[in-house]
Amino acid sequence: MAFISPNPCMYFSSSPFHSSLSCQLIHQTCTRIADNDPNVSYNLCVMSLESNPMSASASLEELGVIAVELALSNATYINWYISNKLLQEKGFDPYAEACLKDCHELYSDAIPELKDVLDDFKDKDYYKANIELSAAMERRLLVKMVTRKGKVKVSLGKRGQHLLSILHLWSPLN
Protein backbone atom coordinates (compact mmCIF):
# COMPACT_ATOMS: atom_id res chain seq x y z
CA MET A 1 0.00 0.00 0.00
CA ALA A 2 1.43 3.36 -1.03
CA PHE A 3 1.48 6.30 1.35
CA ILE A 4 0.00 9.45 -0.09
CA SER A 5 0.88 12.63 1.72
CA PRO A 6 -2.04 14.86 2.64
CA ASN A 7 0.04 17.72 1.24
CA PRO A 8 -0.01 17.25 -2.54
CA CYS A 9 3.07 19.42 -2.99
CA MET A 10 5.12 17.16 -0.74
CA TYR A 11 3.99 14.12 -2.71
CA PHE A 12 4.41 15.54 -6.19
CA SER A 13 7.65 17.35 -5.51
CA SER A 14 9.26 13.98 -4.84
CA SER A 15 7.82 12.52 -8.04
CA PRO A 16 10.19 12.43 -11.03
CA PHE A 17 7.21 12.95 -13.34
CA HIS A 18 6.01 16.22 -11.87
CA SER A 19 7.88 19.43 -11.46
CA SER A 20 7.26 21.31 -8.29
CA LEU A 21 6.59 24.53 -10.20
CA SER A 22 2.98 24.65 -9.00
CA CYS A 23 4.08 24.12 -5.41
CA GLN A 24 6.62 26.88 -5.81
CA LEU A 25 3.86 29.02 -7.30
CA ILE A 26 1.75 28.50 -4.16
CA HIS A 27 4.60 29.51 -1.85
CA GLN A 28 5.65 32.48 -3.99
CA THR A 29 2.06 33.66 -4.30
CA CYS A 30 1.38 33.29 -0.59
CA THR A 31 4.60 35.13 0.25
CA ARG A 32 3.64 38.01 -2.06
CA ILE A 33 0.09 38.18 -0.73
CA ALA A 34 1.06 37.94 2.95
CA ASP A 35 3.76 40.57 2.51
CA ASN A 36 1.25 43.00 0.97
CA ASP A 37 -1.87 42.27 3.01
CA PRO A 38 -1.96 42.21 6.83
CA ASN A 39 -5.23 40.24 6.66
CA VAL A 40 -3.48 37.19 5.19
CA SER A 41 -1.28 34.79 7.08
CA TYR A 42 1.37 33.10 4.93
CA ASN A 43 0.85 29.78 6.74
CA LEU A 44 -2.93 29.95 6.37
CA CYS A 45 -2.56 30.81 2.69
CA VAL A 46 -0.27 27.85 1.99
CA MET A 47 -2.31 25.46 4.13
CA SER A 48 -5.58 26.55 2.51
CA LEU A 49 -4.38 26.28 -1.08
CA GLU A 50 -2.49 23.04 -0.51
CA SER A 51 -5.56 21.49 1.14
CA ASN A 52 -6.92 20.98 -2.37
CA PRO A 53 -5.09 18.15 -4.19
CA MET A 54 -5.59 19.99 -7.49
CA SER A 55 -3.30 22.77 -6.28
CA ALA A 56 -0.24 20.62 -6.89
CA SER A 57 -0.60 21.16 -10.62
CA ALA A 58 -2.56 24.42 -10.64
CA SER A 59 -1.86 27.58 -12.60
CA LEU A 60 -2.28 30.98 -10.97
CA GLU A 61 -5.81 31.22 -12.40
CA GLU A 62 -6.65 27.76 -11.02
CA LEU A 63 -5.32 28.77 -7.60
CA GLY A 64 -7.80 31.66 -7.75
CA VAL A 65 -10.62 29.20 -8.39
CA ILE A 66 -9.42 27.01 -5.51
CA ALA A 67 -9.39 30.04 -3.18
CA VAL A 68 -12.95 30.99 -4.16
CA GLU A 69 -14.13 27.37 -3.77
CA LEU A 70 -12.62 27.32 -0.28
CA ALA A 71 -14.36 30.60 0.55
CA LEU A 72 -17.68 29.22 -0.73
CA SER A 73 -17.32 26.08 1.36
CA ASN A 74 -16.40 28.12 4.41
CA ALA A 75 -19.28 30.59 3.95
CA THR A 76 -21.73 27.73 3.49
CA TYR A 77 -20.55 26.10 6.71
CA ILE A 78 -20.72 29.36 8.69
CA ASN A 79 -24.23 30.01 7.39
CA TRP A 80 -25.28 26.51 8.50
CA TYR A 81 -23.60 27.06 11.88
CA ILE A 82 -25.49 30.31 12.45
CA SER A 83 -28.79 28.67 11.43
CA ASN A 84 -28.20 25.85 13.90
CA LYS A 85 -27.27 28.30 16.64
CA LEU A 86 -30.49 30.23 16.08
CA LEU A 87 -32.62 27.08 15.99
CA GLN A 88 -31.04 25.08 18.80
CA GLU A 89 -29.87 27.63 21.33
CA LYS A 90 -32.37 29.74 23.16
CA GLY A 91 -31.91 32.62 25.54
CA PHE A 92 -29.98 35.06 23.42
CA ASP A 93 -30.55 38.63 24.43
CA PRO A 94 -32.53 40.46 21.71
CA TYR A 95 -29.47 42.33 20.40
CA ALA A 96 -27.39 39.15 20.07
CA GLU A 97 -30.22 37.36 18.30
CA ALA A 98 -30.65 40.31 15.91
CA CYS A 99 -26.90 40.22 15.20
CA LEU A 100 -27.02 36.52 14.43
CA LYS A 101 -29.97 37.03 12.10
CA ASP A 102 -28.12 39.86 10.34
CA CYS A 103 -25.03 37.68 10.00
CA HIS A 104 -27.13 34.82 8.63
CA GLU A 105 -28.65 37.13 6.03
CA LEU A 106 -25.23 38.50 5.04
CA TYR A 107 -23.76 35.02 4.61
CA SER A 108 -26.89 33.87 2.76
CA ASP A 109 -26.30 36.69 0.27
CA ALA A 110 -22.57 35.98 -0.03
CA ILE A 111 -23.02 32.34 -1.04
CA PRO A 112 -24.67 33.00 -4.44
CA GLU A 113 -22.20 35.85 -5.02
CA LEU A 114 -19.30 33.42 -4.57
CA LYS A 115 -20.98 30.97 -6.96
CA ASP A 116 -21.25 33.81 -9.46
CA VAL A 117 -17.53 34.50 -9.03
CA LEU A 118 -16.79 30.89 -10.01
CA ASP A 119 -19.04 31.23 -13.08
CA ASP A 120 -17.30 34.47 -14.01
CA PHE A 121 -13.95 32.74 -13.69
CA LYS A 122 -15.10 30.01 -16.09
CA ASP A 123 -16.21 32.73 -18.51
CA LYS A 124 -12.88 34.52 -17.98
CA ASP A 125 -14.78 37.65 -16.92
CA TYR A 126 -12.30 38.65 -14.22
CA TYR A 127 -13.59 42.21 -13.96
CA LYS A 128 -17.06 41.01 -12.98
CA ALA A 129 -15.60 38.30 -10.72
CA ASN A 130 -13.59 40.92 -8.88
CA ILE A 131 -16.67 43.10 -8.30
CA GLU A 132 -18.71 40.18 -6.98
CA LEU A 133 -15.87 38.99 -4.78
CA SER A 134 -15.50 42.48 -3.36
CA ALA A 135 -19.20 42.39 -2.47
CA ALA A 136 -18.75 39.07 -0.67
CA MET A 137 -15.78 40.52 1.23
CA GLU A 138 -17.87 43.53 2.23
CA ARG A 139 -20.53 41.21 3.63
CA ARG A 140 -17.93 39.42 5.76
CA LEU A 141 -16.59 42.74 7.01
CA LEU A 142 -20.14 43.83 7.88
CA VAL A 143 -20.56 40.63 9.92
CA LYS A 144 -17.37 41.48 11.77
CA MET A 145 -18.63 45.01 12.47
CA VAL A 146 -22.11 43.82 13.55
CA THR A 147 -20.72 41.39 16.11
CA ARG A 148 -18.18 43.88 17.48
CA LYS A 149 -20.42 46.95 17.55
CA GLY A 150 -22.47 45.79 20.51
CA LYS A 151 -19.71 43.60 21.90
CA VAL A 152 -21.93 40.60 21.26
CA LYS A 153 -20.67 37.38 22.76
CA VAL A 154 -21.55 35.42 19.65
CA SER A 155 -18.44 33.86 18.26
CA LEU A 156 -18.18 32.37 14.82
CA GLY A 157 -14.82 31.07 15.92
CA LYS A 158 -11.81 31.04 13.68
CA ARG A 159 -13.96 30.18 10.65
CA GLY A 160 -15.13 33.76 10.28
CA GLN A 161 -11.57 35.09 10.22
CA HIS A 162 -10.48 32.18 8.04
CA LEU A 163 -13.14 33.11 5.48
CA LEU A 164 -11.97 36.71 5.41
CA SER A 165 -8.37 35.56 4.90
CA ILE A 166 -9.41 33.23 2.07
CA LEU A 167 -11.34 36.03 0.39
CA HIS A 168 -8.25 38.22 0.63
CA LEU A 169 -6.23 35.50 -1.11
CA TRP A 170 -8.19 35.82 -4.30
CA SER A 171 -7.76 39.52 -5.01
CA PRO A 172 -4.07 39.38 -6.01
CA LEU A 173 -4.65 36.15 -7.95
CA ASN A 174 -6.90 37.74 -10.56
mmCIF file of C-alpha atoms in Angstrom:
data_model
loop_
_atom_site.group_PDB
_atom_site.id
_atom_site.type_symbol
_atom_site.label_atom_id
_atom_site.label_comp_id
_atom_site.label_asym_id
_atom_site.label_seq_id
_atom_site.Cartn_x
_atom_site.Cartn_y
_atom_site.Cartn_z
ATOM 1 C CA MET A 1 0.000 0.000 0.000
ATOM 2 C CA ALA A 2 1.425 3.360 -1.033
ATOM 3 C CA PHE A 3 1.477 6.300 1.345
ATOM 4 C CA ILE A 4 -0.004 9.455 -0.094
ATOM 5 C CA SER A 5 0.879 12.628 1.715
ATOM 6 C CA PRO A 6 -2.041 14.864 2.645
ATOM 7 C CA ASN A 7 0.038 17.722 1.239
ATOM 8 C CA PRO A 8 -0.005 17.247 -2.539
ATOM 9 C CA CYS A 9 3.075 19.416 -2.993
ATOM 10 C CA MET A 10 5.124 17.164 -0.736
ATOM 11 C CA TYR A 11 3.986 14.121 -2.708
ATOM 12 C CA PHE A 12 4.406 15.536 -6.192
ATOM 13 C CA SER A 13 7.650 17.348 -5.507
ATOM 14 C CA SER A 14 9.264 13.981 -4.845
ATOM 15 C CA SER A 15 7.823 12.522 -8.041
ATOM 16 C CA PRO A 16 10.190 12.431 -11.028
ATOM 17 C CA PHE A 17 7.215 12.953 -13.339
ATOM 18 C CA HIS A 18 6.013 16.215 -11.870
ATOM 19 C CA SER A 19 7.879 19.425 -11.460
ATOM 20 C CA SER A 20 7.262 21.312 -8.291
ATOM 21 C CA LEU A 21 6.594 24.532 -10.201
ATOM 22 C CA SER A 22 2.983 24.651 -9.000
ATOM 23 C CA CYS A 23 4.077 24.120 -5.412
ATOM 24 C CA GLN A 24 6.620 26.881 -5.807
ATOM 25 C CA LEU A 25 3.859 29.021 -7.295
ATOM 26 C CA ILE A 26 1.753 28.499 -4.158
ATOM 27 C CA HIS A 27 4.605 29.507 -1.855
ATOM 28 C CA GLN A 28 5.650 32.483 -3.995
ATOM 29 C CA THR A 29 2.059 33.664 -4.303
ATOM 30 C CA CYS A 30 1.382 33.292 -0.587
ATOM 31 C CA THR A 31 4.600 35.130 0.253
ATOM 32 C CA ARG A 32 3.643 38.012 -2.056
ATOM 33 C CA ILE A 33 0.089 38.175 -0.735
ATOM 34 C CA ALA A 34 1.056 37.944 2.954
ATOM 35 C CA ASP A 35 3.764 40.569 2.513
ATOM 36 C CA ASN A 36 1.254 42.996 0.965
ATOM 37 C CA ASP A 37 -1.872 42.266 3.012
ATOM 38 C CA PRO A 38 -1.956 42.213 6.829
ATOM 39 C CA ASN A 39 -5.225 40.235 6.658
ATOM 40 C CA VAL A 40 -3.479 37.186 5.194
ATOM 41 C CA SER A 41 -1.277 34.786 7.082
ATOM 42 C CA TYR A 42 1.373 33.097 4.928
ATOM 43 C CA ASN A 43 0.854 29.783 6.740
ATOM 44 C CA LEU A 44 -2.932 29.949 6.372
ATOM 45 C CA CYS A 45 -2.555 30.809 2.693
ATOM 46 C CA VAL A 46 -0.273 27.846 1.992
ATOM 47 C CA MET A 47 -2.310 25.457 4.133
ATOM 48 C CA SER A 48 -5.577 26.547 2.508
ATOM 49 C CA LEU A 49 -4.378 26.280 -1.076
ATOM 50 C CA GLU A 50 -2.488 23.045 -0.506
ATOM 51 C CA SER A 51 -5.556 21.489 1.135
ATOM 52 C CA ASN A 52 -6.922 20.977 -2.370
ATOM 53 C CA PRO A 53 -5.092 18.146 -4.192
ATOM 54 C CA MET A 54 -5.585 19.988 -7.494
ATOM 55 C CA SER A 55 -3.299 22.771 -6.278
ATOM 56 C CA ALA A 56 -0.244 20.617 -6.886
ATOM 57 C CA SER A 57 -0.603 21.156 -10.623
ATOM 58 C CA ALA A 58 -2.559 24.424 -10.640
ATOM 59 C CA SER A 59 -1.863 27.577 -12.600
ATOM 60 C CA LEU A 60 -2.278 30.976 -10.971
ATOM 61 C CA GLU A 61 -5.806 31.219 -12.403
ATOM 62 C CA GLU A 62 -6.650 27.761 -11.023
ATOM 63 C CA LEU A 63 -5.320 28.768 -7.598
ATOM 64 C CA GLY A 64 -7.795 31.662 -7.753
ATOM 65 C CA VAL A 65 -10.617 29.201 -8.393
ATOM 66 C CA ILE A 66 -9.417 27.014 -5.506
ATOM 67 C CA ALA A 67 -9.387 30.037 -3.182
ATOM 68 C CA VAL A 68 -12.950 30.986 -4.157
ATOM 69 C CA GLU A 69 -14.130 27.367 -3.771
ATOM 70 C CA LEU A 70 -12.618 27.318 -0.283
ATOM 71 C CA ALA A 71 -14.363 30.600 0.551
ATOM 72 C CA LEU A 72 -17.681 29.222 -0.733
ATOM 73 C CA SER A 73 -17.321 26.077 1.362
ATOM 74 C CA ASN A 74 -16.400 28.120 4.414
ATOM 75 C CA ALA A 75 -19.279 30.594 3.950
ATOM 76 C CA THR A 76 -21.733 27.728 3.492
ATOM 77 C CA TYR A 77 -20.546 26.095 6.710
ATOM 78 C CA ILE A 78 -20.722 29.357 8.685
ATOM 79 C CA ASN A 79 -24.234 30.007 7.388
ATOM 80 C CA TRP A 80 -25.283 26.506 8.497
ATOM 81 C CA TYR A 81 -23.596 27.062 11.880
ATOM 82 C CA ILE A 82 -25.494 30.312 12.449
ATOM 83 C CA SER A 83 -28.794 28.667 11.433
ATOM 84 C CA ASN A 84 -28.201 25.850 13.902
ATOM 85 C CA LYS A 85 -27.267 28.296 16.639
ATOM 86 C CA LEU A 86 -30.487 30.231 16.081
ATOM 87 C CA LEU A 87 -32.617 27.077 15.985
ATOM 88 C CA GLN A 88 -31.042 25.083 18.801
ATOM 89 C CA GLU A 89 -29.869 27.627 21.330
ATOM 90 C CA LYS A 90 -32.369 29.744 23.158
ATOM 91 C CA GLY A 91 -31.908 32.618 25.545
ATOM 92 C CA PHE A 92 -29.976 35.063 23.417
ATOM 93 C CA ASP A 93 -30.546 38.630 24.426
ATOM 94 C CA PRO A 94 -32.528 40.460 21.714
ATOM 95 C CA TYR A 95 -29.472 42.327 20.403
ATOM 96 C CA ALA A 96 -27.385 39.148 20.066
ATOM 97 C CA GLU A 97 -30.222 37.365 18.302
ATOM 98 C CA ALA A 98 -30.649 40.306 15.909
ATOM 99 C CA CYS A 99 -26.900 40.223 15.204
ATOM 100 C CA LEU A 100 -27.020 36.522 14.428
ATOM 101 C CA LYS A 101 -29.971 37.033 12.097
ATOM 102 C CA ASP A 102 -28.121 39.862 10.344
ATOM 103 C CA CYS A 103 -25.030 37.678 10.002
ATOM 104 C CA HIS A 104 -27.129 34.823 8.630
ATOM 105 C CA GLU A 105 -28.651 37.126 6.027
ATOM 106 C CA LEU A 106 -25.234 38.496 5.039
ATOM 107 C CA TYR A 107 -23.765 35.019 4.613
ATOM 108 C CA SER A 108 -26.886 33.868 2.756
ATOM 109 C CA ASP A 109 -26.305 36.688 0.272
ATOM 110 C CA ALA A 110 -22.572 35.984 -0.027
ATOM 111 C CA ILE A 111 -23.018 32.342 -1.044
ATOM 112 C CA PRO A 112 -24.666 33.003 -4.441
ATOM 113 C CA GLU A 113 -22.196 35.848 -5.019
ATOM 114 C CA LEU A 114 -19.300 33.425 -4.575
ATOM 115 C CA LYS A 115 -20.979 30.975 -6.957
ATOM 116 C CA ASP A 116 -21.253 33.811 -9.464
ATOM 117 C CA VAL A 117 -17.530 34.501 -9.026
ATOM 118 C CA LEU A 118 -16.791 30.891 -10.015
ATOM 119 C CA ASP A 119 -19.042 31.231 -13.079
ATOM 120 C CA ASP A 120 -17.301 34.471 -14.010
ATOM 121 C CA PHE A 121 -13.947 32.736 -13.695
ATOM 122 C CA LYS A 122 -15.100 30.015 -16.090
ATOM 123 C CA ASP A 123 -16.215 32.730 -18.506
ATOM 124 C CA LYS A 124 -12.881 34.524 -17.977
ATOM 125 C CA ASP A 125 -14.778 37.653 -16.923
ATOM 126 C CA TYR A 126 -12.296 38.647 -14.220
ATOM 127 C CA TYR A 127 -13.588 42.211 -13.963
ATOM 128 C CA LYS A 128 -17.064 41.012 -12.983
ATOM 129 C CA ALA A 129 -15.603 38.302 -10.723
ATOM 130 C CA ASN A 130 -13.587 40.922 -8.880
ATOM 131 C CA ILE A 131 -16.671 43.105 -8.296
ATOM 132 C CA GLU A 132 -18.706 40.177 -6.980
ATOM 133 C CA LEU A 133 -15.868 38.989 -4.777
ATOM 134 C CA SER A 134 -15.504 42.475 -3.360
ATOM 135 C CA ALA A 135 -19.199 42.390 -2.472
ATOM 136 C CA ALA A 136 -18.748 39.067 -0.667
ATOM 137 C CA MET A 137 -15.780 40.520 1.226
ATOM 138 C CA GLU A 138 -17.866 43.526 2.231
ATOM 139 C CA ARG A 139 -20.527 41.209 3.635
ATOM 140 C CA ARG A 140 -17.932 39.419 5.764
ATOM 141 C CA LEU A 141 -16.591 42.742 7.012
ATOM 142 C CA LEU A 142 -20.144 43.827 7.881
ATOM 143 C CA VAL A 143 -20.558 40.633 9.917
ATOM 144 C CA LYS A 144 -17.365 41.484 11.773
ATOM 145 C CA MET A 145 -18.632 45.006 12.470
ATOM 146 C CA VAL A 146 -22.109 43.818 13.549
ATOM 147 C CA THR A 147 -20.722 41.387 16.109
ATOM 148 C CA ARG A 148 -18.176 43.885 17.480
ATOM 149 C CA LYS A 149 -20.420 46.954 17.548
ATOM 150 C CA GLY A 150 -22.469 45.794 20.510
ATOM 151 C CA LYS A 151 -19.713 43.597 21.896
ATOM 152 C CA VAL A 152 -21.926 40.602 21.261
ATOM 153 C CA LYS A 153 -20.667 37.383 22.758
ATOM 154 C CA VAL A 154 -21.546 35.416 19.645
ATOM 155 C CA SER A 155 -18.443 33.858 18.260
ATOM 156 C CA LEU A 156 -18.183 32.374 14.815
ATOM 157 C CA GLY A 157 -14.823 31.069 15.918
ATOM 158 C CA LYS A 158 -11.807 31.036 13.675
ATOM 159 C CA ARG A 159 -13.958 30.175 10.653
ATOM 160 C CA GLY A 160 -15.127 33.760 10.279
ATOM 161 C CA GLN A 161 -11.570 35.085 10.219
ATOM 162 C CA HIS A 162 -10.475 32.183 8.042
ATOM 163 C CA LEU A 163 -13.143 33.108 5.484
ATOM 164 C CA LEU A 164 -11.972 36.709 5.407
ATOM 165 C CA SER A 165 -8.374 35.560 4.905
ATOM 166 C CA ILE A 166 -9.407 33.233 2.074
ATOM 167 C CA LEU A 167 -11.341 36.026 0.394
ATOM 168 C CA HIS A 168 -8.250 38.221 0.632
ATOM 169 C CA LEU A 169 -6.234 35.500 -1.115
ATOM 170 C CA TRP A 170 -8.190 35.819 -4.299
ATOM 171 C CA SER A 171 -7.756 39.518 -5.012
ATOM 172 C CA PRO A 172 -4.072 39.376 -6.014
ATOM 173 C CA LEU A 173 -4.650 36.153 -7.950
ATOM 174 C CA ASN A 174 -6.899 37.739 -10.558
#
